[in-house]
XYZ file of C-alpha atoms in Angstrom:
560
model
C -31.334 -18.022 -1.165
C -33.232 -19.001 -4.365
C -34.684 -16.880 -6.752
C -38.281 -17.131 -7.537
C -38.805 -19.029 -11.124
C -39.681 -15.576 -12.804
C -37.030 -13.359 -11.611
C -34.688 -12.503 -14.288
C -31.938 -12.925 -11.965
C -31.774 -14.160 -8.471
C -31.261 -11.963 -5.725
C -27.328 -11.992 -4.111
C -25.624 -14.520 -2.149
C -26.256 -12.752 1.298
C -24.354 -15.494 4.048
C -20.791 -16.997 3.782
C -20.381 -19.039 6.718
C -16.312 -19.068 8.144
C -15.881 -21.459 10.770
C -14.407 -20.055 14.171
C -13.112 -21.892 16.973
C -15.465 -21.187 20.129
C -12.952 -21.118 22.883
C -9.438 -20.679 24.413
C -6.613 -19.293 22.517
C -8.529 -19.001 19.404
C -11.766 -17.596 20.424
C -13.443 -15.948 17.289
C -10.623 -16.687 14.625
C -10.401 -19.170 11.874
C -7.863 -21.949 12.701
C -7.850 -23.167 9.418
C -6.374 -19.453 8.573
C -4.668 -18.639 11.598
C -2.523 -21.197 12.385
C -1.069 -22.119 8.402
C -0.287 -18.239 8.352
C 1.770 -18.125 11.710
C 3.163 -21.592 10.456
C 4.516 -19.995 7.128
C 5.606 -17.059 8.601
C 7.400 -18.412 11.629
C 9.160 -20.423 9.144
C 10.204 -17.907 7.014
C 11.587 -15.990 9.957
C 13.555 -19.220 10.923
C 15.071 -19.547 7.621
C 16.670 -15.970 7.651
C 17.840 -16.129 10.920
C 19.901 -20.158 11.215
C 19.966 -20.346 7.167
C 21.008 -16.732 6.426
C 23.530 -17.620 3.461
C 20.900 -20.258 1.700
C 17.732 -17.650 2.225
C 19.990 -15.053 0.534
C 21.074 -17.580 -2.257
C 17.676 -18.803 -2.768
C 15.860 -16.205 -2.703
C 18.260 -14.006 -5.401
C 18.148 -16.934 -8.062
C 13.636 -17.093 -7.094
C 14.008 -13.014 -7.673
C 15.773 -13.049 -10.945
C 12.916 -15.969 -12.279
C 9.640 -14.520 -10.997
C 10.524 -11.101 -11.927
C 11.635 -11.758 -15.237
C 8.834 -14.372 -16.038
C 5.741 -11.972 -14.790
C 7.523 -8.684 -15.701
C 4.140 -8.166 -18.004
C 1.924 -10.045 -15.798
C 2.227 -6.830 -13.214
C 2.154 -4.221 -15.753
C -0.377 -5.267 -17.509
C -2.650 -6.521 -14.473
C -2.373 -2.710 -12.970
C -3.426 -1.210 -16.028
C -6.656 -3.308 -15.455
C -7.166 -2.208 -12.082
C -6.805 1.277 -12.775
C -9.118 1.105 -15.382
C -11.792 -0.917 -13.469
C -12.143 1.635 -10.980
C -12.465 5.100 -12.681
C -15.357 2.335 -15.054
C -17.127 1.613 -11.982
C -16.365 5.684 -10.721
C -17.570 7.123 -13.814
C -20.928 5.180 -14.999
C -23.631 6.428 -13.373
C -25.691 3.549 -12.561
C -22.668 1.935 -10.837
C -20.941 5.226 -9.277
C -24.340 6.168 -7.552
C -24.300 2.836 -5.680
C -23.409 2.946 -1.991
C -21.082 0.587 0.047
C -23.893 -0.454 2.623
C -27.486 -0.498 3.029
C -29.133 2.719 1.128
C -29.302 5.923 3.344
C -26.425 4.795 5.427
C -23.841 7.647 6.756
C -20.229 7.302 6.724
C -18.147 6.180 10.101
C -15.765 9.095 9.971
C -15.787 12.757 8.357
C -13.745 13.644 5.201
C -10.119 14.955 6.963
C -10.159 12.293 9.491
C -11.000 9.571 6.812
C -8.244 11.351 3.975
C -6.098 11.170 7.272
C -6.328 7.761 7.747
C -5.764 6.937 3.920
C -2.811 8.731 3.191
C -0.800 7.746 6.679
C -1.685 3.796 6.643
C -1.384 3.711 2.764
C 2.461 5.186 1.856
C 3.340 7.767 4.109
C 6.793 6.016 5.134
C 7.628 5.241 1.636
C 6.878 9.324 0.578
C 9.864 10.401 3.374
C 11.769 8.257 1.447
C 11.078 8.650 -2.265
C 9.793 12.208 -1.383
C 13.285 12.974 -2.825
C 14.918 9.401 -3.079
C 12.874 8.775 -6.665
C 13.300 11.918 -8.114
C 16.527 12.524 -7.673
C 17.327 8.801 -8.771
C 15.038 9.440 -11.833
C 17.036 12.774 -12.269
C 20.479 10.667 -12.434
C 18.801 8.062 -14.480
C 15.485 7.009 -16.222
C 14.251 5.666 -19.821
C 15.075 9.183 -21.265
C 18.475 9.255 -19.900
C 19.258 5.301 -20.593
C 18.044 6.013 -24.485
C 20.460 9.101 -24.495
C 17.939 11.688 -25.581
C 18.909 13.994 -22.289
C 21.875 14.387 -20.214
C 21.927 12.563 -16.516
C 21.643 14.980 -13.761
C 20.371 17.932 -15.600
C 18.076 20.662 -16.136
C 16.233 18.672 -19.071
C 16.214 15.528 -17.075
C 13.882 17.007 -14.852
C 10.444 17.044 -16.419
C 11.308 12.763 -17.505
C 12.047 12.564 -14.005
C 9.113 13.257 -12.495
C 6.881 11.852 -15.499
C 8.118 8.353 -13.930
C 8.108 9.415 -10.646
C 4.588 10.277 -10.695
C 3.505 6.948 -12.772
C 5.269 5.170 -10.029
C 3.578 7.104 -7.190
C 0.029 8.305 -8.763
C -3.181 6.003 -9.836
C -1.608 2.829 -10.126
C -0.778 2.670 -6.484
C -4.127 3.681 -5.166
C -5.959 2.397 -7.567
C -4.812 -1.169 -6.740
C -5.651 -0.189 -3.186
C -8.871 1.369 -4.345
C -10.134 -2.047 -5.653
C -9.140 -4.435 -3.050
C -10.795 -2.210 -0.516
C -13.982 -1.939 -2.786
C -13.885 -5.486 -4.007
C -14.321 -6.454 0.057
C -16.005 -3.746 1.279
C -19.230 -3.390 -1.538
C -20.057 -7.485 -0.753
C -19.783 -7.150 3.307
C -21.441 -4.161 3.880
C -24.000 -4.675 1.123
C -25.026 -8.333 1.557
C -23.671 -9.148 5.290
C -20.691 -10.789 4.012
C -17.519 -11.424 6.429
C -15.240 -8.469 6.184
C -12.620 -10.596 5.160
C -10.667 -11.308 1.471
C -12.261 -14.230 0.480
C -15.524 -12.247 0.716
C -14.766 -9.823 -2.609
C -14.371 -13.477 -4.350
C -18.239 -14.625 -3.390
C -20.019 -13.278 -6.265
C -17.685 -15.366 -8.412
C -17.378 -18.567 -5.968
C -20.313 -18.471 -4.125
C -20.512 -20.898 -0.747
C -17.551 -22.954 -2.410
C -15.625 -20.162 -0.363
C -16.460 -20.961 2.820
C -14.133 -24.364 2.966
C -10.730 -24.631 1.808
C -10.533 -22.462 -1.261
C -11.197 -19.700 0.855
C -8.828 -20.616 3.653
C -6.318 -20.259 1.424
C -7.190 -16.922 -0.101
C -7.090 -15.415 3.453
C -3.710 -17.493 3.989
C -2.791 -15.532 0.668
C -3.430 -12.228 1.936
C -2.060 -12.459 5.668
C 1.233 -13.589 4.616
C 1.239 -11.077 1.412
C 0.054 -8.390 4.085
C 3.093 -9.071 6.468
C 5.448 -8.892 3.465
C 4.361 -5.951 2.423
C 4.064 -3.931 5.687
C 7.817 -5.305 6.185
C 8.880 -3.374 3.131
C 7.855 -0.115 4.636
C 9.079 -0.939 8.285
C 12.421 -1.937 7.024
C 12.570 1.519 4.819
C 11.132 3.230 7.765
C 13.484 1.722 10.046
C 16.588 2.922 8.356
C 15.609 6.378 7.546
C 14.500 6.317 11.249
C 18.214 5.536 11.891
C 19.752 7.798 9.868
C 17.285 10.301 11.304
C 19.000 9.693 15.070
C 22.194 9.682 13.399
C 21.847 13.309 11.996
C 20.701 14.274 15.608
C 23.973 13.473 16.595
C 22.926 10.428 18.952
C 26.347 8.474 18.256
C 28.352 6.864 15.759
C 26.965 3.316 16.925
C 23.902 4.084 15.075
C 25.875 3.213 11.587
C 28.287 1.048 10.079
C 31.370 2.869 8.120
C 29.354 1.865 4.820
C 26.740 4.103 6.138
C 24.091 1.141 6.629
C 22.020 0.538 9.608
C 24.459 -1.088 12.838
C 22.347 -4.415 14.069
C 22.347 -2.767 17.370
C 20.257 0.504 15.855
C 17.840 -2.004 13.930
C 17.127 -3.649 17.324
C 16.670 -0.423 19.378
C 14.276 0.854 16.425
C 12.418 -2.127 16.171
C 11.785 -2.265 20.068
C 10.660 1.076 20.311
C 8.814 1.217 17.114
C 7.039 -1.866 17.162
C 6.088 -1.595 20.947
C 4.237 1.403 20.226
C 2.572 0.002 17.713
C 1.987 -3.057 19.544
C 0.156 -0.381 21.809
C -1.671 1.498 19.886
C -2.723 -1.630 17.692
C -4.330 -3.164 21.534
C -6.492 0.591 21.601
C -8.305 -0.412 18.542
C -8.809 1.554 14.930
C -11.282 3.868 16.852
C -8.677 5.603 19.214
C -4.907 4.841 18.391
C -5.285 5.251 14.791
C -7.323 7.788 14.266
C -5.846 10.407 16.518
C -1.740 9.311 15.367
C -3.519 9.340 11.795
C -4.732 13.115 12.450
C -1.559 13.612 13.618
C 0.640 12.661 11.206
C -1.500 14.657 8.890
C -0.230 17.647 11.072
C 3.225 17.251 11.352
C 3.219 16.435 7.068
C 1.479 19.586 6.539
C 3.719 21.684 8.776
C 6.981 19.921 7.111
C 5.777 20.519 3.772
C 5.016 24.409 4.592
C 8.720 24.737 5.792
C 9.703 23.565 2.326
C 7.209 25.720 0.429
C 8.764 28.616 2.125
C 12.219 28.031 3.350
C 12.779 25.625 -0.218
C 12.110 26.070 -3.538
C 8.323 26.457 -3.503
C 7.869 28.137 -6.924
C 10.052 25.901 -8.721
C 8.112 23.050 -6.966
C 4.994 24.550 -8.039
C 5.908 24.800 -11.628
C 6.984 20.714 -11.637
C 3.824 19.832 -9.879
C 1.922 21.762 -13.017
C 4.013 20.663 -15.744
C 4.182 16.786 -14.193
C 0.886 16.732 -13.804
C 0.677 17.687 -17.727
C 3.123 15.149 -18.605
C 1.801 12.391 -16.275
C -1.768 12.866 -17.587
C -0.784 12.431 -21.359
C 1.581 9.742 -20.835
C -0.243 7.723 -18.072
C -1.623 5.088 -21.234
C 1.392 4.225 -22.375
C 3.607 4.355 -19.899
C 1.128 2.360 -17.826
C 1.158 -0.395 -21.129
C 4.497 -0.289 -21.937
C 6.858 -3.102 -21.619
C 9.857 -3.024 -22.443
C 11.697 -5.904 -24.573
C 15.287 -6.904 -23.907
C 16.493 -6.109 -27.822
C 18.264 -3.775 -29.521
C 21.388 -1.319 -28.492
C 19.922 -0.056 -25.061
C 16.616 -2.959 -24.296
C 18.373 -4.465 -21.679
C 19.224 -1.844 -19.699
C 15.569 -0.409 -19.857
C 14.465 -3.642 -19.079
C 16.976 -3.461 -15.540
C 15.214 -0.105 -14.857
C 11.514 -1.082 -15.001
C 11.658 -3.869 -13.432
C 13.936 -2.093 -10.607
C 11.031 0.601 -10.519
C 8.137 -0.257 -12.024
C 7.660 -4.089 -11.818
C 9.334 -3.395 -7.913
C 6.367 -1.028 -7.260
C 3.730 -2.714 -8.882
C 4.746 -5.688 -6.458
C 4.476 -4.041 -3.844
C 1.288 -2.097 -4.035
C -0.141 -5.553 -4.526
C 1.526 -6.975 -1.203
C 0.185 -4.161 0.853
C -3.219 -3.975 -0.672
C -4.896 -6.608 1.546
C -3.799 -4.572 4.376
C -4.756 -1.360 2.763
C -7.273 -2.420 1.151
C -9.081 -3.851 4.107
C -8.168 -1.106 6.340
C -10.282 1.291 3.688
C -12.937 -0.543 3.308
C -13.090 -1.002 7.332
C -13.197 3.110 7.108
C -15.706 3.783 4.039
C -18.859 2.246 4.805
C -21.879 4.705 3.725
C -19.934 6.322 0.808
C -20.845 5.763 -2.757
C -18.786 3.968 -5.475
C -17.857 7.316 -6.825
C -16.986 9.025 -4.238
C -14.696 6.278 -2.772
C -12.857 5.733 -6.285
C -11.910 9.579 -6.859
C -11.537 9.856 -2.819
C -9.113 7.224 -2.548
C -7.495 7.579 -6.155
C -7.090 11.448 -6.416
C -6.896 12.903 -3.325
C -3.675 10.592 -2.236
C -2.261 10.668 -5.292
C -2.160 14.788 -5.546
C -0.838 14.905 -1.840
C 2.212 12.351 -3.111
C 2.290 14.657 -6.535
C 2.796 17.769 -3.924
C 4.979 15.947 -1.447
C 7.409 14.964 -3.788
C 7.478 18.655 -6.162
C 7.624 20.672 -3.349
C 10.041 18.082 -1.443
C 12.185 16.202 -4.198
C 11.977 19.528 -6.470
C 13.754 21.779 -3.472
C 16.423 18.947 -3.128
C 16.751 18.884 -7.620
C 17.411 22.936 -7.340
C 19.590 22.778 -4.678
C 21.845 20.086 -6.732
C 21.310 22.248 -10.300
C 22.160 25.793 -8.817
C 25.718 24.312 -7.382
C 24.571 24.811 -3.842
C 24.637 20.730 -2.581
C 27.970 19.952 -4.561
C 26.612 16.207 -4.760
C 25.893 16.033 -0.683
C 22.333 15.210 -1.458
C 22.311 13.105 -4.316
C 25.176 11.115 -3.698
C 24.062 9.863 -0.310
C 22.044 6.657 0.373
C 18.649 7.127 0.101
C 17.817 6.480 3.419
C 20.043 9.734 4.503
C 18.492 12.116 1.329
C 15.491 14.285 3.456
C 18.061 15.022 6.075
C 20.680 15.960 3.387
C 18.268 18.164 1.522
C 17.425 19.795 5.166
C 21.068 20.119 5.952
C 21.852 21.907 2.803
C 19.017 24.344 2.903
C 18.674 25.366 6.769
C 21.058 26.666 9.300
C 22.606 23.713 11.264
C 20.880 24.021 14.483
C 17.453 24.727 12.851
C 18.513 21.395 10.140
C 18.408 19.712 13.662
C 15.143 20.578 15.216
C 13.570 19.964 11.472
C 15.386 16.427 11.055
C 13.836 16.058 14.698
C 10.357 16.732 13.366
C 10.994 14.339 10.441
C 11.888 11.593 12.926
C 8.564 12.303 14.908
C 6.638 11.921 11.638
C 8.569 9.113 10.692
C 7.950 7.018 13.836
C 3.846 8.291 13.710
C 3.822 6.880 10.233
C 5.419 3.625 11.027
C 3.355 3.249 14.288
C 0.052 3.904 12.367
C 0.909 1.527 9.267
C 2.336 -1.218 11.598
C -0.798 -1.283 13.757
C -3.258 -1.041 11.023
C -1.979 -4.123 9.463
C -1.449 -5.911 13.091
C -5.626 -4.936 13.513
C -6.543 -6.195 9.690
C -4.369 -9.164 9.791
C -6.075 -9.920 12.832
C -9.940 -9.365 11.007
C -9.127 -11.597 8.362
C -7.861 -14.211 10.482
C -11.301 -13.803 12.661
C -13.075 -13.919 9.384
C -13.908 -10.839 9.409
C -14.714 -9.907 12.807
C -13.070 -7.155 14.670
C -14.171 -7.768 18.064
C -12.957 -10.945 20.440
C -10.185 -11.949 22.111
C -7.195 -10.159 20.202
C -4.634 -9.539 22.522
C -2.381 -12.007 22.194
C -2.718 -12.701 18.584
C -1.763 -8.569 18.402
C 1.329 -9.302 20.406
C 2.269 -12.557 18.219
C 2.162 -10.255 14.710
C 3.791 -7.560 16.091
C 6.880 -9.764 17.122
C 6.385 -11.336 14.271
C 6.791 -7.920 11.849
C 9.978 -6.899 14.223
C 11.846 -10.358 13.627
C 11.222 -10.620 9.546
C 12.626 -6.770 9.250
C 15.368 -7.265 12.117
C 16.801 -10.344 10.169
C 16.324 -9.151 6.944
C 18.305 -6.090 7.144
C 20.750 -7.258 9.808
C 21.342 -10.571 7.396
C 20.280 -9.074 3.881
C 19.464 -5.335 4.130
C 16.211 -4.076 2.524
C 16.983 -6.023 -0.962
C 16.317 -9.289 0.924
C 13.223 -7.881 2.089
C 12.463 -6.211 -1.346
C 12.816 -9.728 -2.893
C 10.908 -11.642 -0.282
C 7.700 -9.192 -0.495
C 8.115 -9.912 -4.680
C 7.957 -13.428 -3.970
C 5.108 -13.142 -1.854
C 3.279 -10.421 -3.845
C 2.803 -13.024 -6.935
C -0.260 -15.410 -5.293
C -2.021 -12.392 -4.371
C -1.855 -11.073 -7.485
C -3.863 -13.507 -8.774
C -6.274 -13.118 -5.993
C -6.356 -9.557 -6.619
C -7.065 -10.001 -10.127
C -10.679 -11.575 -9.589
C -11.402 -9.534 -7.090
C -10.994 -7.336 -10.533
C -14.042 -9.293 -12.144
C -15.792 -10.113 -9.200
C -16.385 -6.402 -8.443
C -17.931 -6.278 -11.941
C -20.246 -9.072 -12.017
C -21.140 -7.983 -8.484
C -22.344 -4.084 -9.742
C -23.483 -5.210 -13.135
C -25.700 -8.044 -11.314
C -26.864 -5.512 -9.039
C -27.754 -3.017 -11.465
C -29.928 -5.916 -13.244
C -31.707 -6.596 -10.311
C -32.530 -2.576 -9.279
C -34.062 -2.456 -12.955
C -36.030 -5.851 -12.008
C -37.043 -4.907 -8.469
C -35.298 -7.709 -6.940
C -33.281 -6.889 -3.623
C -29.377 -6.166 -3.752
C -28.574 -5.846 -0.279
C -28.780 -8.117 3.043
C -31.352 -5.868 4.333
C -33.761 -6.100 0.942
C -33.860 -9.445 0.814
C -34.518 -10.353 4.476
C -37.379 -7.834 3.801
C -38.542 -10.005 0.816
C -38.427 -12.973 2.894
C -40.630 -11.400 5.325
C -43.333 -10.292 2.911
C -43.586 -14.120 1.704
């Protein structure tokens, strides 16, 4: 569409044209997407499985490079992100916008949407970390490294969950915040495909619709299936461990305490299945009601802690880490560290072990979150969307893992754990903490509970990114013949995490999802600027009278 030759600036690019095959086996989708992605990651699967000593080789030595050479990259791209968003939150004249046409409602109310963006956005990784990071930021953390506090006690506390936080607050959802903005403000606004390459048009243009933009989505599938296999493999041992504590036999674990091949099968069968399942009822049914669900059972679990744990002490970290987070959140977020001096390389080790880990893989799962809340936000304004997705999660993980992590810190300070929690893997640390405080038969029916949440939480992440993997490949369409191509990702998720950890354990996957976090990166990085030509263009165009949605212009056109 062309502007008239006294507009000050010409309405928005309003059609993006993806070519999709008409019939057969890839009715609706995008071969030129589709079939690279399954290429690549049928390939990848291959290597780990008949090449297991030369994928572990290679991809250590790739690791040790790419982390070391875009250490900053990460750090400093977050900080952009996060910054973008509360911009775009906070200014009026772009917070006021909506994500659709003008007057349009959202899809789903307020609990059922929160519901949906805390359980498909890091709900597995918060039974982990919910005491896993503090209590390894309690034995050791930038504080402890420089020698200013003693590991593993009452003063490493507050440092502890001043990283912990940092790690698990606005950076995280705030790269999740603008992917899922970036897409979802150009598709619902201007009829765009809700796809990746979509949040790149009002940089790009049509140049998108060939090759370029075939590749971005090629990007962002594989990225997506990385990323998601980071939490399933987490999930998966933790759901392990989880049997194991129920006393469901020794064959569950190997005498190191890892995951047995045989319990990573079993898990995978039953876990991906369901999700398989629930993926084939669509993001309507399946998701929805396991997402209200899992909202539940975490409330309920976190009430047993509040009371049977150490609620007040919780209470008074989630105050005071708040405090610290807020006041440290600009330099911490810009700080990195340099390899110098008597203890730089051993900070350096720790962030990018932490830090430059998570920032990696909030990037890997934000097409797949990101996606999945745009697909749930149409009809709510730029401001509301920012602080909805950015605050609301990131309190619930500041609560989860006070109340949580800061009952399984007092039990280790006050003598009661003798080491039982924080000495275990990390996998095994909720059910420790549980064992500790509760009777043994009640520690059971509670570890039980956690292994129902667990498997909720992995079923609703895994199908989510099955579904969205599946939109981008139909480019952007979330209706057609699906069935298969559900089936094909789903095997697909339970043979990368089966070989990983039975060949590699969760570093191989950790490395693998840092590999393939990178190229996305730089995707996700104009998505950064596209967002803000795209609101400061439309903001021109309100003040000229010249349309900024699908709707307006086709309206224009009629009135010529």
């Amino acid at each position: 569409m062309t502007a008239r030759s006294d507009t000050p600036v010409a309405p928005p690019l309003v059609e993006l044209p993806i070519e999709t095959h008409d019939r057969g086996f890839y009715d609706g989708f995008s071969r030129a997407v589709t079939i690279p992605s399954k290429v690549i990651v049928s390939l990848l699967i291959m290597w780990a499985i008949f090449f297991p000593v030369s994928a572990s080789e290679t991809l250590t030595a790739a690791n040790s490079n790419i982390i070391a050479s875009f250490a900053g990259w990460y750090v400093y791209l977050v900080a952009f992100l996060m910054f973008t968003c509360f911009m775009l939150a906070l200014v009026p004249q772009s917070g006021n916008l909506p994500i659709g046409n003008p007057g349009e409602k959202p899809e789903f109310g307020r609990f059922s949407w929160f519901a949906m963006l805390f359980g498909a956005g890091i709900g597995i990784g918060l039974l982990t970390y919910s005491t896993g990071e503090p209590l390894a930021h309690f034995t050791d953390n930038p504080e402890i490294i420089r020698g200013s506090i003693e590991t593993r006690s009452a003063e490493a506390v507050r440092s502890a969950y001043t990283f912990t936080f940092l790690h698990w607050g606005f950076a995280a959802w705030a790269t999740y915040a603008l992917v899922g903005l970036a897409i979802g403000y150009v598709a619902y606004r201007r009829n765009l495909p809700l796809t990746v390459r979509s949040a790149l048009a009002p940089l790009f243009g049509l140049h998108l619709s060939g090759r370029w933009g075939h590749l971005i989505d090629i990007v962002a599938v594989v990225a997506t299936i990385l990323g998601v296999a980071v939490t399933m493999g987490l999930g998966v041992e933790q759901f392990v461990a989880g049997l194991s504590r129920l006393g469901l036999g020794d064959w569950l674990l190997e005498p190191d305490g890892s995951s047995s091949a045989m319990a990573i099968i079993v898990a995978l069968v039953i876990l991906i299945g369901a999700s398989t399942l629930s993926a084939l009822s669509g993001v309507g049914r399946g998701i929805k009601w396991l997402s209200n669900l899992n909202m539940g059972l975490s409330f309920a679990l976190l009430a047993l802690f509040v009371i049977a744990g150490s609620g007040f002490f919780g209470l008074r970290l989630l105050g005071v880490g708040l405090w610290d987070y807020l006041r440290t959140l600009v330099p911490n977020s810009l700080t990195l560290f340099e390899p110098g001096g008597a203890f730089g390389a051993a900070l350096v080790q720790w962030q990018l072990d932490w830090t430059v880990f998570y920032w990696a893989w909030w990037i890997a799962f934000a097409p797949f979150v990101g996606m999945f809340i745009a697909r749930i936000s149409r009809g709510r304004t730029i401001r509301e969307y920012v602080l909805g997705v950015i605050l609301v999660p990131s309190l619930m993980c500041f609560v989860w893992m006070t109340i949580v992590g800061g009952t399984a810190i007092d039990l280790e300070l006050s003598g009661a754990a003798q080491g039982r929690i924080v000495d275990t893997v990390i996998s095994d640390q909720l059910y420790a903490t549980l064992a500790v405080l509760l009777d043994p038969a009640i520690a059971a029916i509670v570890s039980g509970l956690v292994v129902v949440l667990l498997m909720t939480y992995l079923i609703t992440s895994t199908d989510s990114a099955i579904l969205i993997v599946n939109t981008i490949n139909g480019a952007g369409d979330t209706e057609g013949a699906r069935r298969f191509h559900i089936l094909f990702w789903g095997a697909a998720l339970a043979f990368i995490v089966g070989s990983m950890l039975i060949l590699g354990g969760i570093e191989a996957i950790r490395i693998t999802m840092i590999i393939g976090a990178l190229p996305f990166s730089f995707v996700v990085a104009l998505m950064g600027v596209s967002i803000l030509k795209a609101v400061a263009f439309d903001i021109r165009r309100k003040r000229h009278g010249v349309p900024t949605t699908a709707d307006g212009c086709a309206d224009m056109e009629v009135q010529k």
